[in-house]
PDB file of C-alpha atoms in Angstrom:
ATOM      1  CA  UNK A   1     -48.884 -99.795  19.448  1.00 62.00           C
ATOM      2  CA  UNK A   2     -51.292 -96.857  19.641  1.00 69.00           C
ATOM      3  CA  UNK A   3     -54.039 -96.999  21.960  1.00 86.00           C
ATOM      4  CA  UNK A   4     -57.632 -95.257  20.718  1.00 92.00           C
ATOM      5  CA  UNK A   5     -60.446 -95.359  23.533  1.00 94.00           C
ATOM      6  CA  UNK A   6     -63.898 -95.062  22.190  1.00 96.00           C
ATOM      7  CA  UNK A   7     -66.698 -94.724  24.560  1.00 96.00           C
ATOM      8  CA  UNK A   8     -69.464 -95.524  25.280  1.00 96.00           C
ATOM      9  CA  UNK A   9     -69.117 -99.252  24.198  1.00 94.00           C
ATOM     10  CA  UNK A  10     -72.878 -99.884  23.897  1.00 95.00           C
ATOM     11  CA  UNK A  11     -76.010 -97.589  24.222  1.00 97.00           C
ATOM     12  CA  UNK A  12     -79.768 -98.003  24.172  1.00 96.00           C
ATOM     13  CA  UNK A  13     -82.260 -95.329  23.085  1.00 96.00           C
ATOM     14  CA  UNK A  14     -85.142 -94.156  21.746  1.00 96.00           C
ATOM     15  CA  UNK A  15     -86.484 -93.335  18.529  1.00 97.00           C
ATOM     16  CA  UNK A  16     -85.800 -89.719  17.958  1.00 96.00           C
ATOM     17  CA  UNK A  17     -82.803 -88.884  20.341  1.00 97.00           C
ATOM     18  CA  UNK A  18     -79.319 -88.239  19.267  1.00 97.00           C
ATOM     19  CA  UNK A  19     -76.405 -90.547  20.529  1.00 97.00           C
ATOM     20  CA  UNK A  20     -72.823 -88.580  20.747  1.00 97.00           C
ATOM     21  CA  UNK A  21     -69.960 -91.357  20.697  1.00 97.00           C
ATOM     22  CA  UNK A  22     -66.278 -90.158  21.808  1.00 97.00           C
ATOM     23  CA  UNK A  23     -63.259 -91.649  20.280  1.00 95.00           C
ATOM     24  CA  UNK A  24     -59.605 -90.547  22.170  1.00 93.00           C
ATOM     25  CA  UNK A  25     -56.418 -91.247  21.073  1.00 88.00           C
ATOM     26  CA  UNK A  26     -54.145 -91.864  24.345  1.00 87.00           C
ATOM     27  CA  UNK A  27     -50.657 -92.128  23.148  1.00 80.00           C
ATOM     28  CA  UNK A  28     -50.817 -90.095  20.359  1.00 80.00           C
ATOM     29  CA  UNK A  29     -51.771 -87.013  18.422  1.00 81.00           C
ATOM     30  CA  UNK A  30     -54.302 -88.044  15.412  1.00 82.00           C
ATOM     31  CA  UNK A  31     -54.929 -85.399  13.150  1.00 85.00           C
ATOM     32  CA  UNK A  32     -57.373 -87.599  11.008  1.00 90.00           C
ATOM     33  CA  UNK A  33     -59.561 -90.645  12.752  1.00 92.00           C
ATOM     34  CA  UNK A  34     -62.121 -92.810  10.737  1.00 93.00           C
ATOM     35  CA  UNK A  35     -65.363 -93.852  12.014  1.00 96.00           C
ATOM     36  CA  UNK A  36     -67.182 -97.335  10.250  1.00 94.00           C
ATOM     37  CA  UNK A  37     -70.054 -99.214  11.055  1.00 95.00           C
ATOM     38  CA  UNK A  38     -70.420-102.301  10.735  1.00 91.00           C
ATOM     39  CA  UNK A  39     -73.511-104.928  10.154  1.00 87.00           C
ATOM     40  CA  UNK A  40     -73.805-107.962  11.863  1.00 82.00           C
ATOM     41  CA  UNK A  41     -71.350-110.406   9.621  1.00 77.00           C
ATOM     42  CA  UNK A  42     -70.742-107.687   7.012  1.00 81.00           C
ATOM     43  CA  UNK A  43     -67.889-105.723   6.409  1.00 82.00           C
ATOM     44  CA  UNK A  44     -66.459-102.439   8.265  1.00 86.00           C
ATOM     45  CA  UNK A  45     -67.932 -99.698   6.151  1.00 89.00           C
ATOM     46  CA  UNK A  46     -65.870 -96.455   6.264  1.00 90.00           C
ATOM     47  CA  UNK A  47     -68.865 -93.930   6.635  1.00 94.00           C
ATOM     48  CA  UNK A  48     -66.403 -90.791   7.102  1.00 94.00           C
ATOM     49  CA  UNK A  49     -62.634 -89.162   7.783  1.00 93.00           C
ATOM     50  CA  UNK A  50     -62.403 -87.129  10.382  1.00 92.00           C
ATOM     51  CA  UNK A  51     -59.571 -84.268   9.959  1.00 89.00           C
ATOM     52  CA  UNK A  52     -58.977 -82.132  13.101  1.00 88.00           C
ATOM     53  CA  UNK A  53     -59.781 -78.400  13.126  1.00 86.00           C
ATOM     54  CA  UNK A  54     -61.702 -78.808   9.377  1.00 87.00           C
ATOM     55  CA  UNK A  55     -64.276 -80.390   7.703  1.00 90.00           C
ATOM     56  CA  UNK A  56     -64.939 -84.182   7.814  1.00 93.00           C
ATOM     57  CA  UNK A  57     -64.742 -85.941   4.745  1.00 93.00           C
ATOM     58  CA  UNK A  58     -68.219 -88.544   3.909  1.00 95.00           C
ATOM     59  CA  UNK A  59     -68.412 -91.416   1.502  1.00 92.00           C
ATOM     60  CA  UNK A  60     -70.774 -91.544  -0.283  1.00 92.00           C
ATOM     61  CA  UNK A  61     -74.026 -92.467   0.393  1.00 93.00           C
ATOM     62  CA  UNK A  62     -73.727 -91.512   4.536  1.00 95.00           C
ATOM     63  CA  UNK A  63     -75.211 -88.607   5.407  1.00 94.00           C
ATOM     64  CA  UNK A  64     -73.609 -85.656   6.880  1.00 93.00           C
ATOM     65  CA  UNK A  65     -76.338 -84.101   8.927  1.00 95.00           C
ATOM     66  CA  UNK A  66     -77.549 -87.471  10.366  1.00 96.00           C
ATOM     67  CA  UNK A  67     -73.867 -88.556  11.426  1.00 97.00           C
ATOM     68  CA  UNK A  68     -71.978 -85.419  12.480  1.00 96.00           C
ATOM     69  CA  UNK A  69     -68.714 -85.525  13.442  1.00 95.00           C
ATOM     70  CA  UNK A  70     -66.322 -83.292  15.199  1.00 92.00           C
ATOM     71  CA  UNK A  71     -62.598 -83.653  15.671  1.00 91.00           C
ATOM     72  CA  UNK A  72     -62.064 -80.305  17.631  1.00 82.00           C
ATOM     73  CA  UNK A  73     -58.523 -81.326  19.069  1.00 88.00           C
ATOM     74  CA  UNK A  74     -55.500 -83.769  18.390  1.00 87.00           C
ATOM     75  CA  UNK A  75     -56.967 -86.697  20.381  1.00 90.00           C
ATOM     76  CA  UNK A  76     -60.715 -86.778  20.039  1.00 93.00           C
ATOM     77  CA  UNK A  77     -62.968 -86.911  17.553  1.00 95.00           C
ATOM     78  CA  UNK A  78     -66.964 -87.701  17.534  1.00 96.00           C
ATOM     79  CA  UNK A  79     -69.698 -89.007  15.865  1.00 97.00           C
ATOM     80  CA  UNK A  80     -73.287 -88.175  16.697  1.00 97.00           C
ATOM     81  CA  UNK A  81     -76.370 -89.810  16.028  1.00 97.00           C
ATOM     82  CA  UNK A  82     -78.954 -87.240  15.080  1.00 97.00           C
ATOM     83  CA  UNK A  83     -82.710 -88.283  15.523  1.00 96.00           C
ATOM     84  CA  UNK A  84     -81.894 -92.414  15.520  1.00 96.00           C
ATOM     85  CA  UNK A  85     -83.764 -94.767  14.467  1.00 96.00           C
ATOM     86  CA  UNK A  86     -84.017 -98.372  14.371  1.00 95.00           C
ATOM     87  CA  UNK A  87     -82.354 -98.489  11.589  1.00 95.00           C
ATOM     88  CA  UNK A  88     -79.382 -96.598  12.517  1.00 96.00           C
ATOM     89  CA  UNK A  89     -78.654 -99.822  15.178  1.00 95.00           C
ATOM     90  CA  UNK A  90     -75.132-101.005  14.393  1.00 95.00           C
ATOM     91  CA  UNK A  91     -71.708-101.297  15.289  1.00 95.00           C
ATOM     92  CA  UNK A  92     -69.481 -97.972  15.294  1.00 97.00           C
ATOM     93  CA  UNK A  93     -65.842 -98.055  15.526  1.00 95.00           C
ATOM     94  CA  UNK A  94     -63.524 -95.776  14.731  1.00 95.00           C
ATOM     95  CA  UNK A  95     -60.024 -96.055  13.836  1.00 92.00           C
ATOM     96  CA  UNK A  96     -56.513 -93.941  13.134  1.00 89.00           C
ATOM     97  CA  UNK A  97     -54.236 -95.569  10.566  1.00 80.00           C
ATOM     98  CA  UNK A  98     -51.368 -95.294   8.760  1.00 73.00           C
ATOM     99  CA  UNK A  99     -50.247 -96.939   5.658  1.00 65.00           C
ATOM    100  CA  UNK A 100     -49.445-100.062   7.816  1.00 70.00           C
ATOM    101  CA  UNK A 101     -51.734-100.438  10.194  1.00 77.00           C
ATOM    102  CA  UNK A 102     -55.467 -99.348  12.049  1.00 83.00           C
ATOM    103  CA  UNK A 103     -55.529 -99.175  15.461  1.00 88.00           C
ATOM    104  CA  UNK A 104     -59.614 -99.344  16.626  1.00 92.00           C
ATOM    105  CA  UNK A 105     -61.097 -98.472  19.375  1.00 94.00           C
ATOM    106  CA  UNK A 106     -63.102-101.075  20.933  1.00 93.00           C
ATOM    107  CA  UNK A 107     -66.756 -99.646  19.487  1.00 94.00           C
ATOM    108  CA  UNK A 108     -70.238 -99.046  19.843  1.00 96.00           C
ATOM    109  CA  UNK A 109     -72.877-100.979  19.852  1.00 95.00           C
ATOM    110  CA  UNK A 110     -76.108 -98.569  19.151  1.00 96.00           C
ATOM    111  CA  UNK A 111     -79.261-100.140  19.714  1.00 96.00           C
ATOM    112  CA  UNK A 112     -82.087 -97.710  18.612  1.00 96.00           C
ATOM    113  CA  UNK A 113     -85.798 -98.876  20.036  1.00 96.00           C
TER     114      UNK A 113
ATOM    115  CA  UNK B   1     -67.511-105.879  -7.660  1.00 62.00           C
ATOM    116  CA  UNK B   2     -66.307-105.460  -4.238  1.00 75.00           C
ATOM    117  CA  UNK B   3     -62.590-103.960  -4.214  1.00 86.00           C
ATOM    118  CA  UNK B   4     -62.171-107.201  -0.890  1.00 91.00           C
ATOM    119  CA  UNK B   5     -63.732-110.504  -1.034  1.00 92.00           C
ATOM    120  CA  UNK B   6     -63.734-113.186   1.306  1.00 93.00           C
ATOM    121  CA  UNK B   7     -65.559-116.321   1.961  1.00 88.00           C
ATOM    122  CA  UNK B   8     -67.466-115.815   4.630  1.00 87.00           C
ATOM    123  CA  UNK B   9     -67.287-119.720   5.756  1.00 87.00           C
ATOM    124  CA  UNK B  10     -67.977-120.655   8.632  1.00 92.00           C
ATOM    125  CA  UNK B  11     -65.016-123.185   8.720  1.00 95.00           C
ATOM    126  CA  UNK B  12     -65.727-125.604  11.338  1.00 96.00           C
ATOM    127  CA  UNK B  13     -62.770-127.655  12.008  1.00 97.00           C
ATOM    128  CA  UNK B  14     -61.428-129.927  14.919  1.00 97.00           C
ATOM    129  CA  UNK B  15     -58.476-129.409  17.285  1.00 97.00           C
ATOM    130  CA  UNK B  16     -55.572-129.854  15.851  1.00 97.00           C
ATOM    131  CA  UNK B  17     -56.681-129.268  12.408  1.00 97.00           C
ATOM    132  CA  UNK B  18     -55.583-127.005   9.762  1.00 97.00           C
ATOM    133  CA  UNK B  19     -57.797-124.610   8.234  1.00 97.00           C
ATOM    134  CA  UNK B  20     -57.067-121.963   5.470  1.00 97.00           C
ATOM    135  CA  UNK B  21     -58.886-119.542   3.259  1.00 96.00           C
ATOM    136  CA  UNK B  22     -57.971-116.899   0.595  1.00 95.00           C
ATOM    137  CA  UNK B  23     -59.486-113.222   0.017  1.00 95.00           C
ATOM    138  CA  UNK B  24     -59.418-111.817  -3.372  1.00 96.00           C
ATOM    139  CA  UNK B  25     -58.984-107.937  -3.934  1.00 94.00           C
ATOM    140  CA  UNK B  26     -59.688-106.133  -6.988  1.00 92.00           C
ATOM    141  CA  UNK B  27     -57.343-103.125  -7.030  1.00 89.00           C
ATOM    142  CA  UNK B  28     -54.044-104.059  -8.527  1.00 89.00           C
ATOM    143  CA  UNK B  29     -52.292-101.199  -7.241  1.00 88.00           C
ATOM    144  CA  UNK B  30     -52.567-102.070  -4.062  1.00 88.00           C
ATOM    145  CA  UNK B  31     -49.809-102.136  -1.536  1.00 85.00           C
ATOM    146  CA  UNK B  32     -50.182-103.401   1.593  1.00 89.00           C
ATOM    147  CA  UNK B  33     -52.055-106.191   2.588  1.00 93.00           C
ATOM    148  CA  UNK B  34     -52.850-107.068   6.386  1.00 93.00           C
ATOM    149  CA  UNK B  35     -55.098-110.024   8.060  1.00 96.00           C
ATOM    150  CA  UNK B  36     -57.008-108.898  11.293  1.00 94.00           C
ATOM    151  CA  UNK B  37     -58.691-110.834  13.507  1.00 96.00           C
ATOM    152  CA  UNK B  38     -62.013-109.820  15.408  1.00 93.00           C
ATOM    153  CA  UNK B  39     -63.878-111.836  18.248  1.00 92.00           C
ATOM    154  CA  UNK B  40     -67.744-111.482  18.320  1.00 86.00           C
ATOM    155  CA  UNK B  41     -68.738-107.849  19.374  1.00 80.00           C
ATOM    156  CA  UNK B  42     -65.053-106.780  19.471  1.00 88.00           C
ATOM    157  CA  UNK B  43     -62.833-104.178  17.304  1.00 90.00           C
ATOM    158  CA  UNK B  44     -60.885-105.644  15.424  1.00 91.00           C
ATOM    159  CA  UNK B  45     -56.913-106.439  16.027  1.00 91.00           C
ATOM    160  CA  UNK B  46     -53.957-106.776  13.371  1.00 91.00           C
ATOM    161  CA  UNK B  47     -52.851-110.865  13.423  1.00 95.00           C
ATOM    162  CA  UNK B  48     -49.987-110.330  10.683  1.00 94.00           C
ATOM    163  CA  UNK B  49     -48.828-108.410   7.973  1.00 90.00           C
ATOM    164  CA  UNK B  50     -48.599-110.444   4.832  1.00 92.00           C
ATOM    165  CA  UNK B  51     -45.121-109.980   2.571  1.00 86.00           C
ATOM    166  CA  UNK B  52     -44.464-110.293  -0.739  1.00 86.00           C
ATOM    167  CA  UNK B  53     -42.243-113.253  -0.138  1.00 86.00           C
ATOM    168  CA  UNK B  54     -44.514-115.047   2.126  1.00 87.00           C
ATOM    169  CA  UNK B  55     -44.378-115.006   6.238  1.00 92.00           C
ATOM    170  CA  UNK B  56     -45.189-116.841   8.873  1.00 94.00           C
ATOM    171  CA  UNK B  57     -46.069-116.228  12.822  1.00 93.00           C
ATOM    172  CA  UNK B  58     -45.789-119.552  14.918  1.00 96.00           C
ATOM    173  CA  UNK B  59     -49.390-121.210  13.828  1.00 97.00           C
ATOM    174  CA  UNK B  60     -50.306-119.006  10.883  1.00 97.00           C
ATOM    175  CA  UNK B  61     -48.339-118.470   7.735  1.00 97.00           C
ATOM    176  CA  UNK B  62     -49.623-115.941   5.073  1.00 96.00           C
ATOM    177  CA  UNK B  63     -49.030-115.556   1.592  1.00 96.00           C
ATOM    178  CA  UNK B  64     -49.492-113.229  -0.827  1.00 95.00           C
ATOM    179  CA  UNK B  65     -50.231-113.969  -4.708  1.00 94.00           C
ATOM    180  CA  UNK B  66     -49.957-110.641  -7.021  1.00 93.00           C
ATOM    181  CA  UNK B  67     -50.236-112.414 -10.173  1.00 93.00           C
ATOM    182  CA  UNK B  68     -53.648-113.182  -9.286  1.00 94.00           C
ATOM    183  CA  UNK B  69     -54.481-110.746  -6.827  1.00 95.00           C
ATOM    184  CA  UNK B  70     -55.810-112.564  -3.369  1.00 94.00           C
ATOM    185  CA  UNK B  71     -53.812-113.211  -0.242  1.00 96.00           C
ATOM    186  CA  UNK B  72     -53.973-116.593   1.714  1.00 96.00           C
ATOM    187  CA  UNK B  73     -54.004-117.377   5.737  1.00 97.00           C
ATOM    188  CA  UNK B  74     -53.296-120.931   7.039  1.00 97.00           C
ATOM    189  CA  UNK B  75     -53.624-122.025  10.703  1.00 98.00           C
ATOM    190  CA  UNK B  76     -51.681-124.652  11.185  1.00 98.00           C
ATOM    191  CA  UNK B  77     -52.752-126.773  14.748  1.00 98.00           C
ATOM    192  CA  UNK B  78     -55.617-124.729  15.188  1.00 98.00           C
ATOM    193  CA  UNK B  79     -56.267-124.318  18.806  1.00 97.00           C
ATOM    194  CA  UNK B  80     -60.010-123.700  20.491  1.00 97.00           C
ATOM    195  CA  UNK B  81     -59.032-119.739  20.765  1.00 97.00           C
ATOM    196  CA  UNK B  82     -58.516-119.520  17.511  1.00 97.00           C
ATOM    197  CA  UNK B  83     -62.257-119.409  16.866  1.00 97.00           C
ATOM    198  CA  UNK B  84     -62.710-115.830  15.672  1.00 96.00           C
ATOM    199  CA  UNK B  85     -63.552-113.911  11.971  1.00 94.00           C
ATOM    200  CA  UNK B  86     -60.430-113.282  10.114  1.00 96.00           C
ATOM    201  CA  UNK B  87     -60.817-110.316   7.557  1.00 94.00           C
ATOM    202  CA  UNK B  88     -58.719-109.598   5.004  1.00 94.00           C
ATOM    203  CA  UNK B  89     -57.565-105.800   4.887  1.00 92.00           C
ATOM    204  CA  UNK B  90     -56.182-104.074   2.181  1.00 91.00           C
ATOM    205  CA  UNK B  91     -54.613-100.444   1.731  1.00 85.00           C
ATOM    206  CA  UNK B  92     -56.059 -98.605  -1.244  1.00 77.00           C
ATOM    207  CA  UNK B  93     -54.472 -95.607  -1.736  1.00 73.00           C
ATOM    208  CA  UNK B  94     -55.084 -93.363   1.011  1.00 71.00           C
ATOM    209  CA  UNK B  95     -57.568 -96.025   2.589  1.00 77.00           C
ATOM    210  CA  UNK B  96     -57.641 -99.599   4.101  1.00 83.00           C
ATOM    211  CA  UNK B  97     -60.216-102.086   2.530  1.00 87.00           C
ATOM    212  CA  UNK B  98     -62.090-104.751   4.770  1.00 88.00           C
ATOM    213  CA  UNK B  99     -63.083-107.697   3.423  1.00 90.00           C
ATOM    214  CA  UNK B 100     -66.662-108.580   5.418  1.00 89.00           C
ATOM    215  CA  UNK B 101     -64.415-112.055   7.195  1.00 92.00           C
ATOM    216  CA  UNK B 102     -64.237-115.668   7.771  1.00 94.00           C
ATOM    217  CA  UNK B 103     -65.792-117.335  10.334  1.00 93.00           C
ATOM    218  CA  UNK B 104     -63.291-120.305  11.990  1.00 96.00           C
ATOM    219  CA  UNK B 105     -64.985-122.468  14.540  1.00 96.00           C
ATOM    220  CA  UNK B 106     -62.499-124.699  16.537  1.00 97.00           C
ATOM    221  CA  UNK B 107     -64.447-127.557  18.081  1.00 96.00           C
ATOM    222  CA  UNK B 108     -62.865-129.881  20.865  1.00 95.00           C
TER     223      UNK B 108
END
């Protein structure tokens, strides 16, 4: 199956700072990735759809300037973290899919102190 | 209401045992239906498709019930590393659904 490489896997920082998170597809050329986050024993939330060389595409309720995302080429796409906060501590994982299947990177856990 | 529900469990279930557990989804137009399985601070990985007919991998066998919309997994001989959170996953037009999981603890 397809391989997608997300990295870093976990990061610490401070309040304030923004956290860039890289997502690569290795086999493949994606030309749309999702990125969720996910609560501790909730459900993968689909915050946005990345679409290479245009704009990404938010659900509602995430914002765009605090999670920005960029899918400049075929095989990566990323999601910063603009001025984190505690709150913004989760689970990120992104994914490409088809109709059949979602193949996920392996995530990151964001701890914001 | 949530377009994927699930019970969240936790099952907790011997060796040996069988265990199963449904997930209910709202959208009748849905297509595709999929249980993955995720380990504690992993991504999650695709266990099985589930067909319209029914369809079983060695352990698990899952079924699908249209009439009134939710999709079942059994684990037949559950094993220790089976211990994971199943979730239920299903495609929505465009988009795939995630059910927040079941817990299965496998003691020895």
């Amino acid at each position: 199956g397809a391989v997608v490489s997300q990295h870093p896997s976990r990061v610490i920082c401070k309040s304030g700072t923004s956290v860039k998170i890289e997502c690569r597809s290795l086999d493949f050329q994606a030309t749309t990735m999702f990125w969720y986050r996910q609560f501790p024993k909730k459900s993968l939330m689909l915050m946005a759809t990345s679409n290479e060389g245009s704009k990404a595409t938010y659900e509602q309720g995430v914002e765009k300037d605090k999670f920005l995302i960029n899918h400049a080429s075929l095989t990566l796409s990323t999601l910063t973290v603009t001025s984190a906060h505690p709150e913004d501590s989760s689970f990120y994982i992104c994914s490409s899919e088809t109709n059949t299947e979602a193949f996920f990177g392996q995530g990151t856990r964001l701890t914001v102190v | 209401r949530k377009e994927v529900e699930q019970d969240p469990g936790p099952f907790n279930v011997p060796e040996g045992a069988t265990v199963a557990f449904n997930c209910t989804y709202s959208n009748s137009a849905s297509q595709s239906f999929f249980w993955y399985r995720q380990d504690c601070r992993k991504e999650p990985k695709l266990l099985m498709s589930v067909y319209s007919s029914g369809n079983e991998d060695g352990r698990f066998t899952a079924q699908l019930n249209r009439a009134s919309q939710y999709i079942s997994l059994l684990i037949r001989d559950s094993k220790l590393s089976d211990s994971a959170t199943y979730l239920c996953v299903v495609n929505i037009g465009y988009k795939l659904s995630f059910g927040a999981g079941t817990t299965v603890t496998v003691r020895a």
